[in-house]
PDB file of C-alpha atoms and ligand atoms in Angstrom:
ATOM      1  CA  MET R   6      26.731  -4.628  16.206  1.00 68.00           C
ATOM      2  CA  THR R   7      23.544  -4.941  14.423  1.00 79.00           C
ATOM      3  CA  THR R   8      21.140  -7.733  14.585  1.00 93.00           C
ATOM      4  CA  GLN R   9      18.687  -8.951  12.040  1.00 95.00           C
ATOM      5  CA  LYS R  10      15.065  -8.857  12.257  1.00 96.00           C
ATOM      6  CA  LYS R  11      13.508 -12.290  12.740  1.00 96.00           C
ATOM      7  CA  VAL R  12      11.197 -13.748  10.336  1.00 97.00           C
ATOM      8  CA  LEU R  13       7.848 -14.495  12.234  1.00 97.00           C
ATOM      9  CA  GLY R  14       6.101 -16.162   9.235  1.00 97.00           C
ATOM     10  CA  VAL R  15       5.824 -16.672   5.577  1.00 98.00           C
ATOM     11  CA  TYR R  16       2.239 -16.498   3.927  1.00 98.00           C
ATOM     12  CA  GLY R  17       0.555 -16.445   0.576  1.00 98.00           C
ATOM     13  CA  ALA R  18      -2.567 -14.557  -0.318  1.00 97.00           C
ATOM     14  CA  GLY R  19      -5.514 -15.282   1.921  1.00 97.00           C
ATOM     15  CA  SER R  20      -8.153 -14.340  -0.720  1.00 97.00           C
ATOM     16  CA  GLU R  21      -8.333 -13.528  -4.212  1.00 97.00           C
ATOM     17  CA  HIS R  22     -11.258 -11.235  -5.391  1.00 96.00           C
ATOM     18  CA  TRP R  23     -12.194  -8.349  -7.703  1.00 97.00           C
ATOM     19  CA  VAL R  24     -12.487  -4.752  -6.212  1.00 96.00           C
ATOM     20  CA  GLY R  25     -14.820  -3.302  -8.582  1.00 95.00           C
ATOM     21  CA  ASP R  26     -14.368  -4.483 -12.038  1.00 96.00           C
ATOM     22  CA  GLY R  27     -10.911  -3.058 -12.450  1.00 96.00           C
ATOM     23  CA  PHE R  28      -8.691  -4.550  -9.788  1.00 97.00           C
ATOM     24  CA  PRO R  29      -8.296  -8.476  -9.718  1.00 97.00           C
ATOM     25  CA  VAL R  30      -6.470  -8.554  -6.293  1.00 98.00           C
ATOM     26  CA  ARG R  31      -4.579 -11.117  -4.359  1.00 98.00           C
ATOM     27  CA  ASN R  32      -4.897  -9.885  -0.731  1.00 98.00           C
ATOM     28  CA  LEU R  33      -1.647 -10.302   1.307  1.00 98.00           C
ATOM     29  CA  PHE R  34      -3.195  -9.178   4.586  1.00 98.00           C
ATOM     30  CA  PRO R  35      -5.193  -9.360   6.671  1.00 97.00           C
ATOM     31  CA  SER R  36      -7.304 -12.163   5.052  1.00 96.00           C
ATOM     32  CA  ASN R  37      -4.446 -14.614   5.701  1.00 97.00           C
ATOM     33  CA  GLY R  38      -4.654 -13.801   9.434  1.00 97.00           C
ATOM     34  CA  VAL R  39      -1.718 -11.531   9.323  1.00 97.00           C
ATOM     35  CA  SER R  40      -2.850  -8.375  11.111  1.00 93.00           C
ATOM     36  CA  SER R  41      -1.666  -6.741  14.452  1.00 94.00           C
ATOM     37  CA  GLU R  42       2.057  -7.903  13.776  1.00 96.00           C
ATOM     38  CA  ILE R  43       2.242  -5.385  11.090  1.00 97.00           C
ATOM     39  CA  ASN R  44       0.439  -2.480  12.661  1.00 97.00           C
ATOM     40  CA  PRO R  45       0.366   0.462  11.579  1.00 98.00           C
ATOM     41  CA  PHE R  46      -0.203  -1.257   8.088  1.00 98.00           C
ATOM     42  CA  LEU R  47      -3.871  -2.464   7.791  1.00 98.00           C
ATOM     43  CA  MET R  48      -4.415  -4.134   4.421  1.00 98.00           C
ATOM     44  CA  LEU R  49      -2.530  -4.857   1.237  1.00 98.00           C
ATOM     45  CA  ASP R  50      -3.880  -5.849  -2.169  1.00 98.00           C
ATOM     46  CA  TYR R  51      -1.782  -6.889  -4.996  1.00 98.00           C
ATOM     47  CA  ALA R  52      -3.682  -6.209  -8.359  1.00 98.00           C
ATOM     48  CA  GLY R  53      -2.703  -8.074 -11.377  1.00 95.00           C
ATOM     49  CA  PRO R  54      -0.575  -8.359 -13.284  1.00 98.00           C
ATOM     50  CA  SER R  55      -3.622  -8.890 -15.588  1.00 97.00           C
ATOM     51  CA  TYR R  56      -4.432  -8.042 -19.098  1.00 98.00           C
ATOM     52  CA  PHE R  57      -7.387  -5.997 -19.976  1.00 98.00           C
ATOM     53  CA  ASP R  58      -8.801  -5.613 -23.505  1.00 98.00           C
ATOM     54  CA  PRO R  59      -9.209  -2.300 -24.995  1.00 98.00           C
ATOM     55  CA  SER R  60     -12.516  -0.959 -23.729  1.00 96.00           C
ATOM     56  CA  LYS R  61     -14.604   2.261 -24.266  1.00 95.00           C
ATOM     57  CA  ARG R  62     -15.648   2.012 -20.702  1.00 95.00           C
ATOM     58  CA  GLN R  63     -13.124   2.518 -17.810  1.00 96.00           C
ATOM     59  CA  HIS R  64     -12.921  -0.251 -15.386  1.00 97.00           C
ATOM     60  CA  GLY R  65     -12.431   0.231 -11.692  1.00 97.00           C
ATOM     61  CA  VAL R  66     -14.188   0.951  -8.437  1.00 97.00           C
ATOM     62  CA  GLY R  67     -16.949   3.880  -8.409  1.00 95.00           C
ATOM     63  CA  GLN R  68     -17.710   6.082  -5.695  1.00 95.00           C
ATOM     64  CA  HIS R  69     -17.189   4.829  -2.091  1.00 97.00           C
ATOM     65  CA  PRO R  70     -16.010   6.378   1.057  1.00 98.00           C
ATOM     66  CA  HIS R  71     -13.026   6.141   3.592  1.00 98.00           C
ATOM     67  CA  ARG R  72     -12.309   7.551   7.020  1.00 98.00           C
ATOM     68  CA  GLY R  73      -9.593   7.119   9.657  1.00 98.00           C
ATOM     69  CA  PHE R  74      -6.579   5.998   7.508  1.00 98.00           C
ATOM     70  CA  GLU R  75      -4.533   6.404   4.279  1.00 98.00           C
ATOM     71  CA  THR R  76      -4.723   4.475   1.128  1.00 98.00           C
ATOM     72  CA  VAL R  77      -1.446   4.203  -0.939  1.00 98.00           C
ATOM     73  CA  THR R  78      -1.422   3.233  -4.452  1.00 98.00           C
ATOM     74  CA  ILE R  79       1.848   2.004  -6.203  1.00 98.00           C
ATOM     75  CA  ALA R  80       1.592   1.642  -9.933  1.00 98.00           C
ATOM     76  CA  TYR R  81       3.881  -0.902 -11.838  1.00 98.00           C
ATOM     77  CA  GLN R  82       2.028  -1.371 -15.151  1.00 98.00           C
ATOM     78  CA  GLY R  83      -1.133   0.609 -16.410  1.00 98.00           C
ATOM     79  CA  SER R  84      -2.531   3.871 -14.894  1.00 98.00           C
ATOM     80  CA  VAL R  85      -5.299   4.806 -12.512  1.00 97.00           C
ATOM     81  CA  SER R  86      -7.231   7.889 -12.196  1.00 97.00           C
ATOM     82  CA  HIS R  87      -8.614   9.199  -8.880  1.00 97.00           C
ATOM     83  CA  ARG R  88     -11.255  11.778  -8.048  1.00 96.00           C
ATOM     84  CA  ASP R  89     -12.428  12.672  -4.541  1.00 96.00           C
ATOM     85  CA  SER R  90     -14.849  14.739  -2.712  1.00 97.00           C
ATOM     86  CA  ALA R  91     -12.249  16.888  -1.108  1.00 95.00           C
ATOM     87  CA  GLY R  92     -11.626  18.134  -4.656  1.00 95.00           C
ATOM     88  CA  ASN R  93      -8.507  16.332  -5.489  1.00 95.00           C
ATOM     89  CA  ALA R  94      -7.905  14.319  -8.633  1.00 96.00           C
ATOM     90  CA  GLY R  95      -4.920  12.872 -10.247  1.00 96.00           C
ATOM     91  CA  THR R  96      -3.854   9.857 -12.532  1.00 98.00           C
ATOM     92  CA  ILE R  97      -0.722   7.915 -11.726  1.00 98.00           C
ATOM     93  CA  TYR R  98       1.265   6.014 -14.251  1.00 98.00           C
ATOM     94  CA  PRO R  99       4.042   3.255 -13.844  1.00 98.00           C
ATOM     95  CA  GLY R 100       6.454   4.285 -11.189  1.00 98.00           C
ATOM     96  CA  ASP R 101       4.251   6.765  -9.618  1.00 98.00           C
ATOM     97  CA  VAL R 102       2.493   6.579  -6.268  1.00 98.00           C
ATOM     98  CA  GLN R 103      -0.698   8.072  -5.023  1.00 98.00           C
ATOM     99  CA  TRP R 104      -0.811   8.558  -1.227  1.00 98.00           C
ATOM    100  CA  MET R 105      -4.273   9.549  -0.243  1.00 98.00           C
ATOM    101  CA  THR R 106      -5.118  10.665   3.386  1.00 98.00           C
ATOM    102  CA  ALA R 107      -8.900   9.964   3.967  1.00 98.00           C
ATOM    103  CA  ALA R 108      -8.618  11.221   7.602  1.00 98.00           C
ATOM    104  CA  SER R 109     -12.027  12.771   8.450  1.00 98.00           C
ATOM    105  CA  GLY R 110     -13.563  11.069   5.301  1.00 97.00           C
ATOM    106  CA  VAL R 111     -13.697  11.340   1.555  1.00 97.00           C
ATOM    107  CA  VAL R 112     -15.817   9.854  -1.253  1.00 98.00           C
ATOM    108  CA  HIS R 113     -13.711   8.733  -4.039  1.00 97.00           C
ATOM    109  CA  GLU R 114     -13.487   6.821  -7.236  1.00 97.00           C
ATOM    110  CA  GLU R 115     -10.522   4.794  -8.523  1.00 98.00           C
ATOM    111  CA  MET R 116     -10.596   4.015 -12.178  1.00 98.00           C
ATOM    112  CA  HIS R 117      -8.269   2.706 -14.963  1.00 98.00           C
ATOM    113  CA  ALA R 118      -7.229   5.930 -16.596  1.00 98.00           C
ATOM    114  CA  LYS R 119      -9.098   6.695 -19.977  1.00 97.00           C
ATOM    115  CA  GLU R 120      -6.095   6.263 -22.231  1.00 96.00           C
ATOM    116  CA  PHE R 121      -5.133   2.793 -20.503  1.00 98.00           C
ATOM    117  CA  ALA R 122      -8.737   1.711 -21.005  1.00 98.00           C
ATOM    118  CA  GLU R 123      -8.921   2.519 -24.677  1.00 98.00           C
ATOM    119  CA  LYS R 124      -5.595   0.977 -25.604  1.00 98.00           C
ATOM    120  CA  GLY R 125      -5.809  -1.994 -23.125  1.00 98.00           C
ATOM    121  CA  GLY R 126      -2.766  -3.762 -21.738  1.00 98.00           C
ATOM    122  CA  THR R 127      -1.347  -5.186 -18.673  1.00 98.00           C
ATOM    123  CA  PHE R 128      -2.438  -3.693 -15.420  1.00 98.00           C
ATOM    124  CA  GLU R 129      -0.345  -4.027 -12.057  1.00 98.00           C
ATOM    125  CA  MET R 130      -0.695  -2.103  -8.851  1.00 98.00           C
ATOM    126  CA  VAL R 131      -0.474  -2.383  -5.206  1.00 98.00           C
ATOM    127  CA  GLN R 132      -2.760  -0.664  -2.677  1.00 98.00           C
ATOM    128  CA  LEU R 133      -1.606  -0.491   1.040  1.00 98.00           C
ATOM    129  CA  TRP R 134      -3.633   1.028   3.692  1.00 98.00           C
ATOM    130  CA  VAL R 135      -1.881   2.869   6.562  1.00 98.00           C
ATOM    131  CA  ASN R 136      -3.617   3.641   9.812  1.00 98.00           C
ATOM    132  CA  LEU R 137      -3.698   6.984  11.289  1.00 98.00           C
ATOM    133  CA  PRO R 138      -3.088   7.884  15.065  1.00 98.00           C
ATOM    134  CA  ARG R 139      -6.145   8.863  16.998  1.00 98.00           C
ATOM    135  CA  ALA R 140      -4.877  12.529  17.023  1.00 98.00           C
ATOM    136  CA  VAL R 141      -5.216  12.937  13.322  1.00 98.00           C
ATOM    137  CA  LYS R 142      -8.043  10.549  12.266  1.00 98.00           C
ATOM    138  CA  MET R 143     -10.397  13.505  11.989  1.00 98.00           C
ATOM    139  CA  SER R 144      -7.969  15.887  10.241  1.00 97.00           C
ATOM    140  CA  SER R 145      -8.424  17.242   6.732  1.00 97.00           C
ATOM    141  CA  PRO R 146      -8.126  14.885   3.792  1.00 97.00           C
ATOM    142  CA  ARG R 147      -4.837  15.227   1.853  1.00 97.00           C
ATOM    143  CA  TYR R 148      -3.740  13.929  -1.643  1.00 97.00           C
ATOM    144  CA  GLN R 149      -0.085  13.307  -2.433  1.00 98.00           C
ATOM    145  CA  GLY R 150       0.425  12.513  -6.152  1.00 97.00           C
ATOM    146  CA  ILE R 151       4.067  11.439  -6.323  1.00 98.00           C
ATOM    147  CA  THR R 152       5.729  10.933  -9.578  1.00 98.00           C
ATOM    148  CA  ALA R 153       8.444   8.371 -10.348  1.00 98.00           C
ATOM    149  CA  GLU R 154      10.896  11.235 -10.897  1.00 98.00           C
ATOM    150  CA  GLN R 155      10.382  12.407  -7.219  1.00 98.00           C
ATOM    151  CA  ILE R 156      11.201   9.184  -5.918  1.00 98.00           C
ATOM    152  CA  PRO R 157      14.921   8.657  -5.003  1.00 98.00           C
ATOM    153  CA  THR R 158      16.786   5.402  -5.573  1.00 98.00           C
ATOM    154  CA  VAL R 159      19.373   3.674  -3.307  1.00 98.00           C
ATOM    155  CA  THR R 160      21.860   1.232  -4.728  1.00 98.00           C
ATOM    156  CA  LEU R 161      21.829  -2.029  -2.721  1.00 97.00           C
ATOM    157  CA  SER R 162      24.294  -4.245  -4.533  1.00 93.00           C
ATOM    158  CA  ALA R 163      25.741  -4.712  -8.144  1.00 89.00           C
ATOM    159  CA  SER R 164      22.311  -4.337  -9.768  1.00 94.00           C
ATOM    160  CA  GLY R 165      19.939  -4.316  -6.765  1.00 97.00           C
ATOM    161  CA  LYS R 166      18.059  -1.045  -5.886  1.00 98.00           C
ATOM    162  CA  ALA R 167      15.493   0.259  -3.699  1.00 98.00           C
ATOM    163  CA  ARG R 168      13.066   3.227  -4.514  1.00 98.00           C
ATOM    164  CA  ILE R 169      12.495   5.244  -1.329  1.00 98.00           C
ATOM    165  CA  ILE R 170       8.688   6.039  -1.457  1.00 98.00           C
ATOM    166  CA  ALA R 171       8.434   6.855   2.241  1.00 98.00           C
ATOM    167  CA  GLY R 172      10.690   6.927   5.207  1.00 98.00           C
ATOM    168  CA  GLU R 173      14.566   6.742   5.060  1.00 98.00           C
ATOM    169  CA  LEU R 174      17.232   4.284   3.895  1.00 98.00           C
ATOM    170  CA  ASN R 175      21.038   5.170   4.182  1.00 97.00           C
ATOM    171  CA  GLY R 176      20.273   8.744   4.633  1.00 97.00           C
ATOM    172  CA  VAL R 177      17.980   8.910   1.622  1.00 98.00           C
ATOM    173  CA  LYS R 178      14.589  10.304   2.217  1.00 98.00           C
ATOM    174  CA  GLY R 179      11.335   9.486   0.483  1.00 98.00           C
ATOM    175  CA  PRO R 180       8.916  12.101  -0.618  1.00 98.00           C
ATOM    176  CA  ALA R 181       5.740  10.993   0.974  1.00 98.00           C
ATOM    177  CA  LYS R 182       4.620  12.967   4.006  1.00 98.00           C
ATOM    178  CA  THR R 183       3.380  10.614   6.613  1.00 98.00           C
ATOM    179  CA  PHE R 184       1.760  11.030  10.163  1.00 98.00           C
ATOM    180  CA  SER R 185       3.811   8.529  11.961  1.00 98.00           C
ATOM    181  CA  PRO R 186       7.114   6.897  11.095  1.00 98.00           C
ATOM    182  CA  VAL R 187       6.710   4.636   8.140  1.00 98.00           C
ATOM    183  CA  ASN R 188       9.114   3.106   5.526  1.00 98.00           C
ATOM    184  CA  VAL R 189       7.835   1.932   2.079  1.00 98.00           C
ATOM    185  CA  PHE R 190      10.749   0.731  -0.039  1.00 98.00           C
ATOM    186  CA  ASP R 191      10.177  -0.631  -3.692  1.00 98.00           C
ATOM    187  CA  VAL R 192      13.144  -3.193  -4.295  1.00 98.00           C
ATOM    188  CA  GLU R 193      14.261  -4.789  -7.392  1.00 98.00           C
ATOM    189  CA  LEU R 194      17.129  -7.510  -7.208  1.00 98.00           C
ATOM    190  CA  LYS R 195      18.499  -9.358 -10.185  1.00 98.00           C
ATOM    191  CA  ALA R 196      19.420 -12.978  -9.860  1.00 97.00           C
ATOM    192  CA  GLY R 197      22.729 -13.393  -7.671  1.00 96.00           C
ATOM    193  CA  ASP R 198      22.196  -9.944  -5.892  1.00 97.00           C
ATOM    194  CA  ALA R 199      22.719 -10.001  -2.178  1.00 96.00           C
ATOM    195  CA  ALA R 200      21.371  -7.019  -0.274  1.00 96.00           C
ATOM    196  CA  GLU R 201      21.351  -5.641   3.237  1.00 97.00           C
ATOM    197  CA  ILE R 202      18.593  -3.090   4.097  1.00 97.00           C
ATOM    198  CA  ALA R 203      18.490  -1.144   7.415  1.00 97.00           C
ATOM    199  CA  LEU R 204      15.335  -1.087   9.168  1.00 96.00           C
ATOM    200  CA  ARG R 205      14.517   0.550  12.621  1.00 93.00           C
ATOM    201  CA  ALA R 206      14.374  -1.528  15.838  1.00 94.00           C
ATOM    202  CA  GLY R 207      11.021  -1.104  17.417  1.00 96.00           C
ATOM    203  CA  HIS R 208       9.197  -0.974  14.106  1.00 97.00           C
ATOM    204  CA  ASN R 209       6.982  -3.632  12.708  1.00 97.00           C
ATOM    205  CA  ALA R 210       8.042  -4.855   9.444  1.00 98.00           C
ATOM    206  CA  ALA R 211       7.286  -7.113   6.420  1.00 98.00           C
ATOM    207  CA  ALA R 212       8.687  -7.945   3.065  1.00 98.00           C
ATOM    208  CA  VAL R 213       6.144  -8.544   0.326  1.00 98.00           C
ATOM    209  CA  LEU R 214       7.455 -10.717  -2.721  1.00 98.00           C
ATOM    210  CA  LEU R 215       5.553  -9.669  -5.808  1.00 98.00           C
ATOM    211  CA  LYS R 216       7.570 -12.048  -8.114  1.00 98.00           C
ATOM    212  CA  GLY R 217      10.813 -14.081  -7.851  1.00 98.00           C
ATOM    213  CA  SER R 218      12.781 -15.900  -5.375  1.00 98.00           C
ATOM    214  CA  VAL R 219      14.715 -14.506  -2.488  1.00 98.00           C
ATOM    215  CA  VAL R 220      16.183 -16.063   0.776  1.00 98.00           C
ATOM    216  CA  LEU R 221      15.220 -13.337   3.588  1.00 97.00           C
ATOM    217  CA  ASN R 222      17.267 -13.715   6.782  1.00 95.00           C
ATOM    218  CA  GLY R 223      17.365 -17.495   6.015  1.00 93.00           C
ATOM    219  CA  SER R 224      13.707 -17.862   5.035  1.00 96.00           C
ATOM    220  CA  GLN R 225      12.808 -18.833   1.377  1.00 97.00           C
ATOM    221  CA  LEU R 226      10.114 -16.729  -0.443  1.00 97.00           C
ATOM    222  CA  SER R 227       9.494 -17.919  -3.882  1.00 98.00           C
ATOM    223  CA  GLY R 228       6.792 -17.355  -6.739  1.00 98.00           C
ATOM    224  CA  GLU R 229       4.287 -14.674  -6.588  1.00 98.00           C
ATOM    225  CA  ALA R 230       2.458 -12.888  -3.950  1.00 98.00           C
ATOM    226  CA  ARG R 231       4.197 -13.923  -0.704  1.00 98.00           C
ATOM    227  CA  ILE R 232       4.589 -11.996   2.584  1.00 98.00           C
ATOM    228  CA  ALA R 233       7.092 -12.441   5.286  1.00 98.00           C
ATOM    229  CA  THR R 234       6.452 -10.636   8.661  1.00 98.00           C
ATOM    230  CA  LEU R 235       9.221  -9.658  10.688  1.00 98.00           C
ATOM    231  CA  GLY R 236       9.747  -9.001  14.375  1.00 96.00           C
ATOM    232  CA  ARG R 237      10.315  -5.542  16.050  1.00 96.00           C
ATOM    233  CA  GLU R 238      13.707  -6.434  17.275  1.00 96.00           C
ATOM    234  CA  GLY R 239      16.730  -6.141  15.175  1.00 96.00           C
ATOM    235  CA  GLU R 240      17.775  -3.372  12.700  1.00 95.00           C
ATOM    236  CA  ASN R 241      18.257  -5.035   9.286  1.00 95.00           C
ATOM    237  CA  ILE R 242      17.437  -7.667   6.811  1.00 97.00           C
ATOM    238  CA  THR R 243      19.463  -9.519   4.325  1.00 97.00           C
ATOM    239  CA  LEU R 244      18.021 -10.588   0.986  1.00 98.00           C
ATOM    240  CA  VAL R 245      19.656 -12.918  -1.456  1.00 98.00           C
ATOM    241  CA  ALA R 246      17.948 -13.346  -4.873  1.00 98.00           C
ATOM    242  CA  SER R 247      18.265 -16.535  -6.816  1.00 97.00           C
ATOM    243  CA  GLU R 248      15.942 -15.089  -9.571  1.00 98.00           C
ATOM    244  CA  ASP R 249      15.137 -11.447 -10.737  1.00 98.00           C
ATOM    245  CA  SER R 250      12.849 -10.360  -7.869  1.00 98.00           C
ATOM    246  CA  LYS R 251      10.469  -7.583  -7.005  1.00 98.00           C
ATOM    247  CA  LEU R 252       9.460  -6.788  -3.458  1.00 98.00           C
ATOM    248  CA  LEU R 253       8.054  -4.088  -1.418  1.00 98.00           C
ATOM    249  CA  VAL R 254       9.661  -3.683   2.236  1.00 98.00           C
ATOM    250  CA  LEU R 255       7.465  -2.213   4.748  1.00 98.00           C
ATOM    251  CA  SER R 256       8.188  -1.015   8.244  1.00 98.00           C
ATOM    252  CA  GLY R 257       6.448   1.325  10.737  1.00 98.00           C
ATOM    253  CA  GLU R 258       6.299   2.471  14.399  1.00 98.00           C
ATOM    254  CA  PRO R 259       3.420   0.579  15.856  1.00 98.00           C
ATOM    255  CA  ILE R 260       0.450   2.755  16.751  1.00 98.00           C
ATOM    256  CA  ASN R 261      -0.570   1.521  20.278  1.00 95.00           C
ATOM    257  CA  GLU R 262      -4.385   2.462  20.083  1.00 98.00           C
ATOM    258  CA  PRO R 263      -7.369   0.347  19.845  1.00 97.00           C
ATOM    259  CA  VAL R 264      -8.506  -0.574  16.175  1.00 97.00           C
ATOM    260  CA  ALA R 265     -12.267  -0.738  15.316  1.00 97.00           C
ATOM    261  CA  SER R 266     -12.639  -1.262  11.573  1.00 96.00           C
ATOM    262  CA  TYR R 267     -15.729  -1.929   9.243  1.00 94.00           C
ATOM    263  CA  GLY R 268     -15.212  -1.968   5.572  1.00 92.00           C
ATOM    264  CA  PRO R 269     -13.872   1.430   4.460  1.00 96.00           C
ATOM    265  CA  PHE R 270     -13.735   2.870   8.026  1.00 98.00           C
ATOM    266  CA  VAL R 271     -10.855   2.321  10.362  1.00 98.00           C
ATOM    267  CA  MET R 272     -11.441   4.059  13.837  1.00 98.00           C
ATOM    268  CA  ASN R 273     -10.714   3.508  17.458  1.00 98.00           C
ATOM    269  CA  THR R 274     -14.257   2.720  18.854  1.00 98.00           C
ATOM    270  CA  GLN R 275     -17.468   1.115  17.747  1.00 98.00           C
ATOM    271  CA  GLU R 276     -19.183   4.305  18.480  1.00 98.00           C
ATOM    272  CA  GLU R 277     -16.897   6.156  16.016  1.00 98.00           C
ATOM    273  CA  LEU R 278     -17.624   3.542  13.398  1.00 98.00           C
ATOM    274  CA  VAL R 279     -21.307   4.034  13.723  1.00 97.00           C
ATOM    275  CA  GLN R 280     -20.706   7.772  13.489  1.00 98.00           C
ATOM    276  CA  ALA R 281     -18.700   7.265  10.197  1.00 98.00           C
ATOM    277  CA  PHE R 282     -21.455   5.357   8.669  1.00 97.00           C
ATOM    278  CA  GLU R 283     -23.949   7.826   9.424  1.00 97.00           C
ATOM    279  CA  ASP R 284     -21.758  10.726   8.395  1.00 97.00           C
ATOM    280  CA  TYR R 285     -21.258   9.051   5.028  1.00 97.00           C
ATOM    281  CA  LYS R 286     -24.977   8.104   4.659  1.00 96.00           C
ATOM    282  CA  SER R 287     -25.950  11.702   5.397  1.00 96.00           C
ATOM    283  CA  GLY R 288     -23.532  13.147   2.919  1.00 95.00           C
ATOM    284  CA  ARG R 289     -21.172  14.621   5.460  1.00 95.00           C
ATOM    285  CA  MET R 290     -18.169  13.089   3.554  1.00 96.00           C
ATOM    286  CA  GLY R 291     -19.152  14.847   0.505  1.00 93.00           C
ATOM    287  CA  HIS R 292     -19.961  13.857  -3.000  1.00 91.00           C
ATOM    288  CA  LEU R 293     -18.155  13.559  -6.235  1.00 89.00           C
ATOM    289  CA  ALA R 294     -19.002  16.495  -8.687  1.00 79.00           C
TER     290      ALA R 294
HETATM  291 MN1   MN Z  11     -10.772   3.405  -2.301  1.00 65.54          MN
END
């Protein structure tokens, strides 16, 4: 017999701010106090949906460093171009995902793609930060540009479906390579759909409602930019949608190591943070060409 994961809490965005001049975000953790209960996930920003006028200049965030974790960008509307000091570059379009492993360190920029900037339009993305285990924090950076075509879909109900970006659902595996067990499911339900999603016992988990109205294991989430955190016990969740709804379902094996974080660096100790800052300052994370 399977048991449901318990809803620990339901939260709205803790802060709303701009990242650079391209990403008007609602932060769904950790600014609202949700943090260790969703380890190995560190941060989630929901950008937009926001309209941008046509512009000759590309909006976005100019070069900045990261070390010790991964940034995962999921495109819903609009397109983003990435370029980093490890020599990787790519543009993602609606349905695509960029899974960027900063590991030992990169300097990168994240800009609205040129063609999007020129035409203007509605922009909507999610950026999720995933922690790395200590053993691989200083490994080489990696870039996975994952196209919509590479992401398999699992049918959940009459018209409900989940795109499996990372991890596995009902035997269907997602394309993202991860360093610890992580599930990232992009879920769409129509009004009236009821869906059951199997998640691993022992994983921390959360459901992020981008838009819509669902009852999740008996708890209501409605509107935009809401998150429900879930307990480690239990193997599944049920979602009943009363409106068309878009969600991200996240689960991951907890990384039971100390976390020391400062801005764009997430390490295990204060000393490693100081080292990260020095390495960035002295150019050891590289430069953009
Ligand atoms: Mn970044």
